Coordinates of C-alpha atoms and ligand atoms in Angstrom, one line a residue:
X882 CA -88.3 118.8 -45.8
X883 CA -85.7 121.2 -46.5
X884 CA -85.5 124.5 -48.5
X885 CA -84.9 123.8 -52.1
X886 CA -87.4 125.6 -54.2
X887 CA -89.5 123.3 -55.9
X888 CA -90.8 124.6 -59.9
X889 CA -94.0 123.0 -59.2
X890 CA -96.0 122.1 -55.9
X891 CA -99.4 120.1 -56.6
X892 CA -102.0 119.7 -54.6
X893 CA -103.9 116.2 -54.5
X894 CA -103.3 112.7 -55.9
X895 CA -106.4 111.5 -57.5
X896 CA -106.9 111.7 -61.5
X897 CA -106.2 115.3 -61.3
X898 CA -103.0 115.4 -59.5
X899 CA -101.3 112.3 -60.2
X900 CA -102.1 113.0 -63.8
X901 CA -100.0 116.3 -63.8
X902 CA -97.0 114.9 -62.4
X903 CA -97.1 112.0 -64.8
X904 CA -97.3 114.7 -67.7
X905 CA -94.5 116.7 -66.0
X906 CA -92.3 113.9 -65.3
X907 CA -92.6 112.7 -69.5
X908 CA -91.6 116.2 -70.5
X909 CA -88.4 115.8 -67.7
X910 CA -89.4 118.1 -64.6
X911 CA -88.4 116.3 -61.7
X912 CA -88.2 119.0 -58.9
X913 CA -92.0 118.9 -58.0
X914 CA -93.8 117.1 -55.0
X915 CA -97.9 116.1 -54.6
X916 CA -99.3 117.1 -51.3
X917 CA -101.7 114.8 -50.3
X918 CA -104.0 115.4 -47.4
X919 CA -104.8 111.8 -46.9
X920 CA -102.6 109.0 -45.6
X921 CA -103.1 107.2 -49.3
X922 CA -103.3 108.6 -52.7
X923 CA -106.4 107.8 -55.4
X924 CA -109.0 111.0 -54.4
X925 CA -112.5 110.1 -54.9
X926 CA -111.6 106.7 -55.6
X927 CA -109.7 106.1 -52.1
X928 CA -113.1 107.5 -50.2
X929 CA -115.5 106.4 -52.2
X930 CA -115.5 102.3 -50.9
X931 CA -119.4 102.0 -50.7
X932 CA -120.9 98.4 -52.1
X933 CA -121.5 98.9 -55.6
X934 CA -118.8 101.8 -56.6
X935 CA -118.3 102.1 -60.0
X936 CA -117.3 104.5 -62.7
X937 CA -120.4 104.9 -64.9
X938 CA -118.1 106.5 -67.9
X939 CA -116.9 102.8 -70.5
X940 CA -113.4 102.0 -68.7
X941 CA -111.9 102.8 -71.8
X942 CA -112.3 106.6 -72.0
X943 CA -111.7 107.0 -68.0
X944 CA -107.9 106.7 -68.1
X945 CA -105.1 108.5 -70.0
X946 CA -104.4 107.9 -73.4
X947 CA -100.7 108.0 -72.5
X948 CA -101.1 105.3 -69.6
X949 CA -104.4 102.7 -71.2
X950 CA -106.3 100.3 -69.2
X951 CA -105.7 97.5 -71.0
X952 CA -106.5 95.3 -68.9
X953 CA -109.2 97.1 -67.3
X954 CA -112.0 93.8 -66.6
X955 CA -115.3 95.6 -67.8
X956 CA -116.9 98.3 -69.5
X957 CA -118.1 100.4 -66.1
X958 CA -114.7 99.4 -64.1
X959 CA -115.6 99.1 -59.9
X960 CA -113.6 101.0 -57.2
X961 CA -111.1 99.2 -56.5
X962 CA -109.6 97.9 -59.9
X963 CA -110.0 102.3 -60.8
X964 CA -107.8 102.5 -57.4
X965 CA -105.3 99.8 -58.9
X966 CA -105.0 102.2 -62.2
X967 CA -104.1 105.0 -60.4
X968 CA -101.7 102.7 -57.7
X969 CA -100.1 101.7 -61.4
X970 CA -99.6 104.5 -62.9
X971 CA -97.9 106.2 -60.1
X972 CA -95.7 103.3 -60.1
X973 CA -95.5 103.4 -63.8
X974 CA -94.2 106.7 -64.2
X975 CA -92.0 106.9 -60.3
X976 CA -94.5 109.1 -58.7
X977 CA -94.1 107.8 -55.3
X978 CA -90.9 109.3 -54.2
X979 CA -92.4 112.8 -55.0
X980 CA -95.9 112.3 -53.2
X981 CA -95.8 113.4 -49.6
X982 CA -98.9 111.9 -47.4
X983 CA -100.9 113.4 -44.5
X984 CA -99.6 116.5 -46.0
X985 CA -102.7 119.0 -46.2
X986 CA -101.8 122.7 -48.0
X987 CA -103.7 124.9 -45.5
X988 CA -102.5 128.1 -46.8
X989 CA -100.8 129.7 -50.3
X990 CA -99.7 133.2 -50.2
X991 CA -98.1 134.8 -53.5
X992 CA -94.3 136.0 -52.2
X993 CA -94.0 139.3 -54.2
X994 CA -90.1 139.9 -53.1
X995 CA -89.1 136.2 -54.5
X996 CA -91.9 135.8 -57.1
X997 CA -92.5 132.4 -55.4
X998 CA -95.2 130.4 -53.5
X999 CA -95.4 130.3 -49.9
X1000 CA -97.1 126.9 -49.1
X1001 CA -98.2 125.9 -45.7
X1002 CA -98.1 122.3 -45.2
X1003 CA -99.6 119.9 -42.3
X1004 CA -96.7 118.3 -40.9
X1005 CA -94.0 119.8 -43.2
X1006 CA -94.5 123.6 -42.5
X1007 CA -93.7 126.1 -45.1
X1008 CA -92.4 125.3 -48.6
X1009 CA -91.7 127.6 -51.7
X1010 CA -92.7 126.6 -55.3
X1011 CA -92.5 128.4 -57.9
X1012 CA -95.5 127.6 -59.3
X1013 CA -98.7 125.9 -57.9
X1014 CA -100.9 123.4 -59.3
X1015 CA -104.2 122.3 -57.1
X1016 CA -105.9 119.6 -58.1
X1017 CA -108.3 119.1 -54.9
X1018 CA -111.5 118.1 -56.9
X1019 CA -115.1 119.0 -57.1
X1020 CA -116.4 116.5 -55.3
X1021 CA -114.2 114.8 -52.3
X1022 CA -115.8 117.1 -49.2
X1023 CA -119.0 115.0 -48.3
X1024 CA -122.0 117.1 -46.6
X1025 CA -124.2 115.3 -44.2
X1026 CA -127.4 118.5 -44.1
X1027 CA -128.8 119.2 -41.0
X1028 CA -132.0 118.1 -40.0
X1029 CA -133.9 119.1 -37.0
X1030 CA -133.8 116.2 -34.3
X1031 CA -130.6 114.9 -36.0
X1032 CA -128.8 115.0 -32.7
X1033 CA -131.2 112.6 -31.0
X1034 CA -130.2 109.7 -33.4
X1035 CA -129.1 107.1 -31.8
X1036 CA -128.6 104.4 -34.7
X1037 CA -125.4 104.7 -36.4
X1038 CA -124.8 106.6 -39.5
X1039 CA -122.7 107.9 -42.3
X1040 CA -121.6 109.3 -45.6
X1041 CA -121.4 107.6 -49.0
X1042 CA -117.8 108.8 -49.2
X1043 CA -117.3 107.7 -45.2
X1044 CA -118.3 104.0 -45.4
X1045 CA -118.7 102.5 -42.2
X1046 CA -118.2 98.4 -42.9
X1047 CA -117.8 98.1 -39.4
X1048 CA -121.8 98.9 -39.3
X1049 CA -123.7 95.4 -39.6
X1050 CA -126.4 96.5 -42.0
X1051 CA -127.8 92.7 -41.8
X1052 CA -131.4 92.6 -41.1
X1053 CA -131.1 96.5 -39.8
X1054 CA -133.5 98.9 -40.8
X1055 CA -131.9 101.0 -42.9
X1056 CA -132.5 104.1 -44.6
X1057 CA -130.7 106.0 -47.4
X1058 CA -131.5 109.8 -47.4
X1059 CA -130.2 110.8 -51.6
X1060 CA -131.0 108.9 -54.3
X1061 CA -128.4 109.9 -57.0
X1062 CA -125.7 108.9 -58.6
X1063 CA -123.8 107.6 -55.6
X1064 CA -127.1 106.7 -53.9
X1065 CA -128.2 104.7 -57.1
X1066 CA -124.7 101.8 -56.4
X1067 CA -124.8 101.5 -53.3
X1068 CA -129.0 101.1 -53.1
X1069 CA -128.4 97.5 -54.9
X1070 CA -126.6 96.3 -52.5
X1071 CA -127.8 97.2 -48.9
X1072 CA -130.9 95.8 -50.3
X1073 CA -129.7 92.9 -50.1
X1074 CA -128.8 93.0 -46.2
X1075 CA -130.9 95.1 -45.2
X1076 CA -134.5 93.7 -43.1
X1077 CA -136.1 97.3 -44.5
X1078 CA -134.4 99.7 -46.7
X1079 CA -136.3 103.2 -47.2
X1080 CA -135.3 105.5 -49.5
X1081 CA -135.9 109.1 -49.1
X1082 CA -135.9 110.6 -52.6
X1083 CA -136.0 114.6 -53.0
X1084 CA -136.2 114.6 -56.8
X1085 CA -136.7 111.8 -59.4
X1086 CA -133.2 111.1 -61.5
X1087 CA -133.6 110.5 -65.1
X1088 CA -132.1 106.8 -65.1
X1089 CA -130.6 105.4 -68.5
X1090 CA -129.7 101.6 -68.6
X1091 CA -126.0 101.2 -68.0
X1092 CA -125.2 97.8 -69.8
X1093 CA -122.6 96.7 -68.2
X1094 CA -119.7 94.0 -70.2
X1095 CA -116.9 92.2 -68.7
X1096 CA -114.7 91.7 -71.5
X1097 CA -113.7 87.8 -72.0
X1098 CA -109.2 87.2 -71.3
X1099 CA -109.4 86.6 -75.6
X1100 CA -110.2 90.4 -75.7
X1101 CA -108.3 91.4 -73.1
X1102 CA -105.1 89.8 -74.6
X1103 CA -106.3 91.3 -77.9
X1104 CA -106.1 94.6 -76.4
X1105 CA -102.9 94.3 -74.7
X1106 CA -101.0 92.8 -77.4
X1107 CA -102.8 95.2 -80.1
X1108 CA -103.5 98.1 -78.1
X1109 CA -105.2 99.9 -81.5
X1110 CA -108.2 98.0 -80.8
X1111 CA -108.0 99.4 -77.8
X1112 CA -107.8 102.9 -79.4
X1113 CA -110.3 102.3 -81.6
X1114 CA -113.0 101.5 -79.0
X1115 CA -111.7 104.3 -77.1
X1116 CA -112.4 106.3 -79.6
X1117 CA -115.6 105.1 -81.0
X1118 CA -116.8 105.2 -77.2
X1119 CA -114.9 109.7 -76.8
X1120 CA -117.5 110.3 -80.3
X1121 CA -120.1 107.9 -79.1
X1122 CA -120.5 110.2 -76.1
X1123 CA -119.8 113.6 -77.5
X1124 CA -122.9 112.8 -80.0
X1125 CA -124.2 112.3 -76.1
X1126 CA -123.5 116.0 -75.7
X1127 CA -126.8 117.2 -77.2
X1128 CA -128.7 116.0 -75.1
X1129 CA -128.2 118.3 -72.7
X1130 CA -129.2 121.0 -75.0
X1131 CA -132.7 122.8 -74.2
X1132 CA -135.4 121.3 -76.6
X1133 CA -133.1 119.5 -79.1
X1134 CA -134.1 116.3 -80.6
X1135 CA -131.1 114.5 -79.0
X1136 CA -132.7 115.6 -75.2
X1137 CA -136.2 114.5 -76.7
X1138 CA -134.7 111.1 -77.3
X1139 CA -133.2 111.1 -74.5
X1140 CA -135.9 111.4 -72.5
X1141 CA -137.8 108.7 -74.5
X1142 CA -135.2 106.2 -73.5
X1143 CA -134.9 106.7 -69.9
X1144 CA -138.8 106.6 -69.7
X1145 CA -138.3 103.5 -71.4
X1146 CA -136.2 102.1 -69.4
X1147 CA -138.7 103.3 -66.4
X1148 CA -141.4 101.5 -67.8
X1149 CA -139.7 98.2 -68.6
X1150 CA -138.9 98.1 -65.4
X1151 CA -141.4 99.4 -63.2
X1152 CA -144.9 98.2 -63.1
X1153 CA -146.5 99.8 -60.5
X1154 CA -147.7 102.8 -61.5
X1155 CA -148.1 104.5 -58.6
X1156 CA -144.0 104.0 -57.9
X1157 CA -143.4 105.0 -61.5
X1158 CA -145.1 108.3 -61.1
X1159 CA -143.3 109.2 -57.9
X1160 CA -139.7 108.1 -60.6
X1161 CA -140.3 110.2 -63.3
X1162 CA -138.5 113.4 -63.6
X1163 CA -141.0 116.5 -63.3
X1164 CA -137.8 118.5 -64.7
X1165 CA -135.5 119.1 -67.9
X1166 CA -133.8 116.3 -69.2
X1167 CA -130.4 116.8 -68.6
X1168 CA -130.7 119.4 -65.4
X1169 CA -128.3 117.4 -63.2
X1170 CA -126.3 114.1 -64.2
X1171 CA -128.1 111.5 -66.0
X1172 CA -128.0 108.8 -64.3
X1173 CA -126.8 105.0 -65.4
X1174 CA -127.7 101.7 -63.7
X1175 CA -129.2 98.4 -64.8
X1176 CA -130.3 97.4 -61.2
X1177 CA -131.3 100.5 -59.2
X1178 CA -135.2 100.1 -60.1
X1179 CA -135.2 96.6 -60.5
X1180 CA -134.2 96.9 -56.4
X1181 CA -137.1 99.0 -56.3
X1182 CA -139.6 96.4 -56.6
X1183 CA -138.0 94.3 -54.1
X1184 CA -140.4 94.1 -50.8
X1185 CA -138.2 95.0 -48.8
X1186 CA -137.2 98.2 -50.0
X1187 CA -139.7 101.4 -49.9
X1188 CA -139.5 104.9 -51.9
X1189 CA -140.4 108.3 -50.1
X1190 CA -140.6 110.8 -51.9
X1191 CA -142.0 112.9 -48.5
X1192 CA -139.8 115.3 -47.2
X1193 CA -138.1 114.4 -43.2
X1194 CA -140.2 116.8 -40.8
X1195 CA -137.4 115.6 -38.0
X1196 CA -135.5 112.4 -36.9
X1197 CA -135.8 111.2 -33.5
X1198 CA -133.8 108.6 -31.4
X1199 CA -134.6 105.6 -33.4
X1200 CA -136.5 106.9 -36.4
X1201 CA -137.2 109.5 -39.0
X1202 CA -140.9 111.5 -39.3
X1203 CA -141.6 112.8 -42.7
X1204 CA -143.6 116.1 -43.2
X1205 CA -146.9 113.8 -44.0
X1206 CA -147.0 112.3 -40.6
X1207 CA -145.1 109.0 -41.2
X1208 CA -142.6 107.5 -38.8
X1209 CA -139.9 105.6 -40.2
X1210 CA -137.7 103.2 -38.3
X1211 CA -134.1 103.2 -38.4
X1212 CA -131.4 101.3 -37.1
X1213 CA -129.0 102.9 -39.8
X1214 CA -128.8 106.1 -41.7
X1215 CA -126.8 106.8 -45.2
X1216 CA -126.2 110.0 -46.1
X1217 CA -125.8 109.7 -49.9
X1218 CA -126.1 114.0 -49.7
X1219 CA -123.3 114.8 -51.9
X1220 CA -120.6 117.2 -51.7
X1221 CA -119.6 121.2 -51.6
X1222 CA -119.2 121.4 -55.0
X1223 CA -119.4 124.8 -55.3
X1224 CA -116.2 125.4 -52.9
X1225 CA -113.4 124.8 -54.6
X1226 CA -110.6 125.5 -52.2
X1227 CA -112.3 124.2 -49.5
X1228 CA -110.9 126.0 -46.1
X1229 CA -107.4 126.6 -48.3
X1230 CA -106.5 130.0 -48.7
X1231 CA -104.9 130.9 -51.4
X1232 CA -103.9 134.6 -51.2
X1233 CA -103.0 136.6 -54.9
X1234 CA -100.5 139.2 -55.2
X1235 CA -102.3 142.2 -54.5
X1236 CA -103.4 140.7 -51.5
X1237 CA -106.9 139.5 -52.1
X1238 CA -107.9 135.8 -51.6
X1239 CA -109.1 133.4 -54.0
X1240 CA -112.8 133.2 -51.3
X1241 CA -112.8 136.8 -51.6
X1242 CA -112.7 136.5 -55.8
X1243 CA -114.9 133.5 -55.8
X1244 CA -117.4 135.1 -53.0
X1245 CA -120.2 135.4 -55.9
X1246 CA -119.1 132.2 -57.4
X1247 CA -116.3 130.4 -58.7
X1248 CA -114.5 131.4 -62.3
X1249 CA -111.5 131.3 -63.9
X1250 CA -110.3 131.6 -67.4
X1251 CA -110.7 128.3 -69.4
X1252 CA -111.4 126.4 -65.1
X1253 CA -107.4 127.3 -65.5
X1254 CA -106.6 130.2 -64.5
X1255 CA -107.2 133.9 -62.2
X1256 CA -106.3 137.1 -62.6
X1257 CA -103.7 138.5 -60.5
X1258 CA -102.9 134.9 -59.1
X1259 CA -99.5 134.6 -60.6
X1260 CA -98.8 130.7 -61.7
X1261 CA -101.2 129.1 -60.0
X1262 CA -103.2 126.9 -63.0
X1263 CA -106.5 124.5 -61.0
X1264 CA -107.1 121.2 -62.2
X1265 CA -110.6 120.5 -62.8
X1266 CA -111.3 124.1 -61.9
X1267 CA -114.8 126.0 -62.2
X1268 CA -117.1 125.1 -65.3
X1269 CA -114.7 122.2 -66.5
X1270 CA -117.5 119.5 -65.2
X1271 CA -119.3 117.7 -67.9
X1272 CA -122.4 115.5 -67.8
X1273 CA -121.5 113.9 -70.9
X1274 CA -118.3 112.4 -71.4
X1275 CA -114.7 111.3 -69.0
X1276 CA -113.4 114.1 -66.7
X1277 CA -110.5 112.4 -67.6
X1278 CA -110.6 113.7 -70.9
X1279 CA -110.8 117.1 -69.7
X1280 CA -107.9 116.5 -66.9
X1281 CA -105.3 115.7 -69.9
X1282 CA -106.1 118.3 -71.7
X1283 CA -106.2 120.8 -68.6
X1284 CA -102.6 118.8 -68.1
X1285 CA -101.1 119.3 -71.7
X1286 CA -102.1 123.2 -71.4
X1287 CA -100.4 123.6 -67.6
X1288 CA -97.0 121.6 -69.3
X1289 CA -96.3 123.6 -71.8
X1290 CA -97.1 127.5 -69.3
X1291 CA -94.9 126.2 -67.0
X1292 CA -92.5 124.8 -69.5
X1293 CA -92.9 128.8 -70.2
X1294 CA -92.3 129.9 -66.8
X1295 CA -89.2 128.4 -66.5
X1296 CA -87.3 128.9 -69.5
X1297 CA -88.5 132.3 -69.1
X1298 CA -88.0 132.6 -65.8
X1299 CA -91.1 134.5 -65.2
X1300 CA -94.6 135.4 -63.4
X1301 CA -97.2 134.8 -65.0
X1302 CA -101.3 136.1 -64.5
X1303 CA -103.6 135.3 -66.9
X1304 CA -105.1 138.8 -68.4
X1305 CA -108.3 140.3 -67.1
X1306 CA -110.0 141.2 -70.0
X1307 CA -109.8 137.9 -71.3
X1308 CA -111.3 136.7 -68.5
X1309 CA -113.9 138.8 -68.1
X1310 CA -115.1 137.9 -72.3
X1311 CA -114.3 134.2 -71.6
X1312 CA -116.9 134.6 -68.7
X1313 CA -119.5 136.5 -70.3
X1314 CA -119.4 133.8 -72.9
X1315 CA -119.4 130.8 -71.3
X1316 CA -122.5 132.1 -69.2
X1317 CA -124.3 133.1 -72.9
X1318 CA -123.7 129.2 -74.3
X1319 CA -125.0 128.1 -70.6
X1320 CA -128.2 129.2 -71.8
X1321 CA -128.7 126.6 -74.1
X1322 CA -128.0 124.3 -71.6
X1323 CA -129.9 122.0 -69.4
X1324 CA -128.0 122.9 -66.8
X1325 CA -129.3 126.0 -66.1
X1326 CA -133.2 125.0 -66.2
X1327 CA -134.8 124.6 -63.4
X1328 CA -133.3 122.0 -60.8
X1329 CA -132.0 121.4 -57.7
X1330 CA -128.1 120.0 -59.0
X1331 CA -124.7 120.2 -57.7
X1332 CA -123.9 122.2 -60.9
X1333 CA -125.2 125.5 -60.0
X1334 CA -124.9 127.8 -56.9
X1335 CA -127.7 129.3 -54.5
X1336 CA -128.4 131.9 -57.2
X1337 CA -128.5 129.3 -60.2
X1338 CA -125.7 130.5 -62.2
X1339 CA -123.6 127.2 -63.1
X1340 CA -120.2 126.9 -62.2
X1341 CA -119.1 123.6 -62.2
X1342 CA -120.0 122.7 -65.6
X1343 CA -118.4 123.4 -69.3
X1344 CA -121.1 124.3 -71.7
X1345 CA -119.7 123.0 -74.5
X1346 CA -118.5 119.3 -75.7
X1347 CA -114.9 117.9 -74.8
X1348 CA -114.0 118.7 -78.3
X1349 CA -114.7 122.4 -78.1
X1350 CA -113.0 122.7 -74.8
X1351 CA -110.2 121.3 -76.3
X1352 CA -110.0 123.7 -79.2
X1353 CA -110.2 126.3 -76.3
X1354 CA -107.4 125.1 -74.6
X1355 CA -104.1 125.7 -76.3
X1356 CA -101.7 127.9 -74.0
X1357 CA -100.6 131.1 -75.5
X1358 CA -98.3 133.5 -73.7
X1359 CA -99.9 136.1 -75.0
X1360 CA -103.1 135.6 -73.1
X1361 CA -100.8 136.6 -69.7
X1362 CA -99.3 139.7 -68.0
X1363 CA -95.7 138.6 -67.8
X1364 CA -93.7 139.9 -65.1
X1365 CA -89.7 138.8 -64.5
X1366 CA -88.8 137.9 -61.4
X1367 CA -87.0 140.3 -59.8
X1368 CA -89.4 143.1 -61.7
X1369 CA -91.7 144.5 -59.6
X1370 CA -93.8 146.1 -63.1
X1371 CA -95.9 143.6 -64.9
X1372 CA -95.1 143.7 -68.7
X1373 CA -97.0 142.2 -71.7
Ligands
LIG1249 C1 -118.2 108.0 -56.6 C2 -117.7 109.0 -57.8 C3 -117.8 108.5 -58.7 C4 -117.3 109.2 -60.0 N1 -117.6 109.0 -61.1 C5 -117.2 109.4 -62.5 C6 -117.1 109.0 -63.5 O1 -117.5 107.9 -63.8 N2 -116.9 109.4 -64.8 C7 -116.1 110.7 -64.3 O2 -116.3 111.2 -65.5 N3 -116.2 111.3 -63.3 C8 -116.7 110.4 -62.2 N4 -116.8 111.4 -61.5 C9 -115.9 112.7 -61.0 C10 -114.4 112.6 -60.3 O3 -114.6 113.7 -59.8 C11 -113.5 113.3 -61.6 O4 -113.7 112.2 -62.5 C12 -112.2 113.1 -61.1 O5 -111.9 111.5 -60.6 C13 -111.6 113.7 -60.4 O6 -110.2 113.9 -60.1 P1 -109.5 114.7 -59.2 O7 -107.7 114.1 -59.3 O8 -110.1 116.3 -60.1 O9 -110.2 114.8 -57.8 P2 -110.5 113.8 -56.2 O10 -110.3 112.5 -57.1 O11 -111.2 114.5 -55.4 O12 -108.8 114.4 -56.1 C14 -108.4 115.5 -55.0 C15 -107.5 115.0 -54.0 O13 -107.0 116.2 -53.5 C16 -106.9 116.0 -52.0 N5 -107.2 117.3 -51.4 C17 -108.1 118.0 -51.7 N6 -107.4 118.9 -50.9 C18 -106.3 119.5 -50.4 C19 -105.4 120.2 -49.7 N7 -106.2 121.2 -49.0 N8 -104.1 119.3 -49.5 C20 -103.8 118.4 -49.7 N9 -104.8 117.8 -50.6 C21 -106.1 118.2 -50.9 C22 -108.3 115.3 -51.7 O14 -107.7 114.6 -50.3 C23 -107.7 114.2 -52.9 O15 -107.1 113.0 -52.7 C24 -117.1 110.5 -59.9 C25 -116.8 110.8 -58.7 C26 -117.2 110.4 -57.8 C27 -117.4 110.8 -56.3
LIG1250 N1 -119.8 107.3 -61.3 C1 -120.9 107.5 -60.8 O1 -121.7 106.5 -61.2 C2 -120.6 107.7 -59.5 C3 -121.6 108.0 -58.9 C4 -121.3 108.5 -57.5 C5 -120.8 109.8 -58.1 N2 -120.8 110.2 -59.0 C6 -120.2 111.4 -59.1 O2 -120.6 112.2 -58.2 C7 -121.6 113.3 -58.4 C8 -121.8 113.6 -56.8 O3 -122.6 112.4 -56.5 P1 -123.3 112.3 -55.4 O4 -125.0 111.1 -55.3 O5 -122.9 111.6 -54.1 O6 -124.4 113.4 -54.7 P2 -125.5 114.3 -55.7 O7 -126.1 114.1 -56.8 O8 -125.2 115.8 -55.0 O9 -126.8 114.1 -55.1 C9 -127.5 114.0 -53.7 C10 -128.4 113.1 -53.2 O10 -128.8 114.3 -51.9 C11 -130.4 114.5 -52.4 N3 -130.0 115.6 -50.8 C12 -129.0 116.5 -50.9 N4 -129.2 117.5 -50.0 C13 -130.4 116.9 -49.4 C14 -131.8 117.1 -48.3 N5 -131.3 117.8 -47.4 N6 -132.9 116.5 -47.7 C15 -133.0 115.1 -48.9 N7 -132.5 115.1 -49.8 C16 -131.1 115.8 -49.9 C17 -130.3 114.7 -53.5 O11 -131.4 115.3 -53.6 P3 -131.7 116.3 -55.1 O12 -131.9 115.9 -56.3 O13 -133.1 116.8 -55.2 O14 -130.9 117.1 -54.7 C18 -129.4 113.7 -54.0 O15 -130.6 112.9 -53.8 C19 -122.2 112.4 -59.3 O16 -123.1 113.2 -60.4 C20 -121.1 112.3 -60.3 O17 -120.8 113.6 -61.2 C21 -120.5 109.2 -60.0

């Protein structure tokens, strides 16, 4: 790569990175690159190819407003269609020339003299950029927990986000460890093939019906030729999901209603009272992701499917022994055990102007101002950063708000040739306030969830609704210290 200085370096090619790039393009900013560690674009929709993988947020709100997914075939689109949407987005905005694959960013150090980011990139070496925008996602590092004896297991095993289709499940004894959002999607498909499928469930989930809906050709034609109809549907769904935010608020009437609907779904689907008891959550509604599926409960009624709620005591050559002493034969183990969601920057070392690394600053849990910026880290803007995940609405809507904010910050930086660092007092006040707001949220109650760190602090989720975030996330240069390039001291 030449020594050209980029205006913007984007990390990652999921909805976060590609959407950022599309917004830059639409605003005439061309001098940027997207660095992607994998060999293709797509983020979670490239990686999660497990059978049944689909969004559980309606497709009409799981796309950008400026690039509506007008001909999406169903209300809850599958993985291939979502990956297709991202490829179309990249083509439509001519992003391909900006994309570098097999290009993991392994280090980012703020160069004080030049007021630039020095990035170390696999296969490319050093690249310099005025602005660095990590869009690394919260859910792209799969976790396989360690179980006693796992190394002795002689069957095959893989994580849901690294599905191995070459492993034949037909007539096999298959075990799923985990029973949450990913698992409830692949379990109905695996059950159709396996001889016996055993599901290890550590916690029951609150599950609502999904009510899939396939659009007719006439409806798709209508959306394509009269996008206003699509946008009316999108607005209606957005508002409905915003109203659903109250389901995650402690003791609200909406929360009680959500709980009632989920229990009704359970009672309607599972006739066996013992199985029903196992599937009844013992924690507050909304504490972790509320799942949406129509075929998970019916799958549990199949003769070849069993649900085990005893813990895993140890693994052996050909099976798993439970804490109750039961031996469960296993040819294949599928780990639906989630992601390292707390470790936003992964192993990427990012170093600020004062020499501190982001990992040091985040040792007690990641924090950012609006999920976007961190004091001392000049010209660094995070996409889908700390406290910007949702339970009730589309992440893509949150990303679009962040992209607009970052665009305005980038425009300011390029126009004035400055380095921006968010004011620490603003950052402190903001984080204090959102944790106070979190006290009203079910996210902070007692359950195991990827929203909370080991100390029980919610570091992934935004405590309010999307419109409150939109209101809060308005770029103002006065929220930042601004140093002119070439000047050592910071000035307001
Ligand atoms: C199976 C699944 C289903 C989901 N369904 C929904 C849903 O229905 N509704 C919803 O709102 N949200 C859903 N989500 C949440 C989802 O994470 C977001 O909606 C959104 O797709 C996140 O996009 P992203 O670009 O921020 O992150 P990602 O899609 O995770 O993309 C991050 C990219 O960064 C790359 N990368 C990471 N580190 C580096 C590095 N150091 N150098 C270079 N590249 C790097 C990764 O390879 C990846 O391509 C789902 C998540 C999963 C896992
Ligand atoms: N669109 C969709 O429908 C969809 C699909 C997949 C993923 N997602 C997104 O991705 C997120 C992650 O979903 P995920 O299901 O992959 O991960 P997850 O929500 O973190 O669930 C992990 C599952 O593994 C279990 N588990 C973890 N460690 C375990 C251990 N040591 N022993 C036994 N069980 C263990 C968990 O039990 P506990 O519950 O007890 O912790 C849980 O059932 C979701 O919340 C959602 O945001 C969305």
